[in-house]
Amino acid sequence: MKDYSEQQTLAYVCMNAIGNSLVLENMLSDVITTFVHHTGALGGHYFASAPSRKKIVTVEKDFDIPVTLCTATEEYSIIAVASLGYILDIPIGNEHFLFAFENSDGTDGYGRMFAGFKTKLTNAIDACRSTERLHELNAALENQVVEAKNKNEITEKMMITQSRMAIMGEMIGMIAHQWRQPITVIGMITNNTILTLEFDEINKQHLLDDLNVIDKQIHYLSTTIDDFRNFFRPNKLPQSVSMREMSNDLLTMLGKNYKNFGINLTFTGDVDAAFVTYKNELMQVFLNILTNSKDAFEERLIPEPFIQFHSVHNEENIVFSIRDNAGGISEEIIDKVFDPYFSTKEEKNGTGLGLYMSAIIIEKHLNGSIQVCNDTDGTLFTLTIPTNYTKDITYVF
Ligand SMILES: Nc1ncnc2c1ncn2[C@@H]1O[C@H](COP(=O)(O)OP(=O)(O)OP(=O)(O)O)[C@@H](O)[C@H]1O
Ligand SMILES: [Mg+2]
């Protein structure tokens, strides 16, 4: 380097090259490129010394790193390397800037100049590394959040399955109940036919009539299964339904059983108004609420039990009020009924997930709301869902 002012100018442009970048490689590459460009050096490295000896940034000519390097206590050193020329080595802690020159002209001045803004460089390197660490921490934190969210979703899915299994158990009881009568009829006809055959009293027309009855009963058995199977098939898309259709399904599934228990199930209001939703998910909620009322009737031996569904429909929402006369829920626990695993049914081994899952389905999956309060002689559930809900459900029950 020729004179002091030239040295000052070089120091100025190199310091300027540090800039504001917080990406280590970019910042170092800018500084080394500027230095190489202004000094006519062959190339430059920024690298970590032993044990890794990893080249962090290389500009222009790639050259081998000398075995002996200057220590951090020396500001800089110049190493003569056969077949290359000279290497200017400026240490920064455990890392080094290395520049290769064809000859030693001016290298001493360059070394002094570069060492002059070491502190600024060290600060810039630290800032880049801190930012990098911050990015890493942020990414780790994001991962943890995603993991926690996934775990939550898995737990939620497990709970949905658990609650669905509980309903399924209930449904299987219903199927068994609905099958009892046709199976008895088929059994009776079969026994009669065997007897008439044994006594050789068979009458062709009677036999034909009996076989027709058996055929009807078998048809009934198979439609019962279809009704239930449709309910357990997941809804992939929202569909247009009316309360009348849903009430027919509920009556097919539960009607006989509820009638046997003397439960009067009624549906009033805008029963024919169509709305778009995930029908089976809504059915699951209705079944949870109905089963709870039935449990309360049985437990409290309520005379003349009833459950009334009333629906009111407008352009935005459809509101279902479901009222029973089972005596209501004590004020001490009414705030807890939507909590997971909250159940007062020790004997029946309630999972306490029915209403929790109903709230998740209504609020998270059907974009609505669910509330409970005590009415004159029982419980009143109020469900509000959008009239036209077309959002995709991203999971399958
Ligand atoms: N209609 C109702 N009348 C009286 N109590 C009710 C009624 N509905 C819910 N409850 C109370 O709310 C609690 C929580 O109901 P939830 O459906 O979440 O669980 P569960 O019925 O106990 O268990 P599971 O649904 O698994 O059978 C019930 O244990 C019961 O004490
Ligand atoms: Mg329940």
PDB file of C-alpha atoms in Angstrom, residues 241-247 266-275 309-313 318 320:
ATOM      1  CA  VAL A 241     -80.656 -31.792   5.150  1.00  0.00           C
ATOM      2  CA  SER A 242     -83.811 -30.813   6.961  1.00  0.00           C
ATOM      3  CA  MET A 243     -84.800 -31.424  10.537  1.00  0.00           C
ATOM      4  CA  ARG A 244     -87.561 -33.667   9.232  1.00  0.00           C
ATOM      5  CA  GLU A 245     -85.024 -35.974   7.558  1.00  0.00           C
ATOM      6  CA  MET A 246     -82.874 -35.986  10.662  1.00  0.00           C
ATOM      7  CA  SER A 247     -85.863 -36.626  12.908  1.00  0.00           C
ATOM      8  CA  THR A 266     -91.324 -34.683  19.421  1.00  0.00           C
ATOM      9  CA  PHE A 267     -90.024 -32.384  16.690  1.00  0.00           C
ATOM     10  CA  THR A 268     -91.568 -28.961  16.122  1.00  0.00           C
ATOM     11  CA  GLY A 269     -90.726 -25.628  14.438  1.00  0.00           C
ATOM     12  CA  ASP A 270     -89.135 -25.157  11.001  1.00  0.00           C
ATOM     13  CA  VAL A 271     -88.768 -28.886  10.435  1.00  0.00           C
ATOM     14  CA  ASP A 272     -88.842 -28.655   6.631  1.00  0.00           C
ATOM     15  CA  ALA A 273     -86.274 -25.877   6.252  1.00  0.00           C
ATOM     16  CA  ALA A 274     -83.156 -27.155   4.485  1.00  0.00           C
ATOM     17  CA  PHE A 275     -79.681 -26.397   5.831  1.00  0.00           C
ATOM     18  CA  PHE A 309     -86.800 -30.723  19.616  1.00  0.00           C
ATOM     19  CA  HIS A 310     -87.685 -27.289  18.330  1.00  0.00           C
ATOM     20  CA  SER A 311     -85.876 -25.697  15.389  1.00  0.00           C
ATOM     21  CA  VAL A 312     -85.959 -22.088  14.239  1.00  0.00           C
ATOM     22  CA  HIS A 313     -84.384 -21.206  10.938  1.00  0.00           C
ATOM     23  CA  ILE A 318     -80.516 -22.588  12.466  1.00  0.00           C
ATOM     24  CA  PHE A 320     -82.157 -26.155  17.830  1.00  0.00           C
TER      25      PHE A 320
END
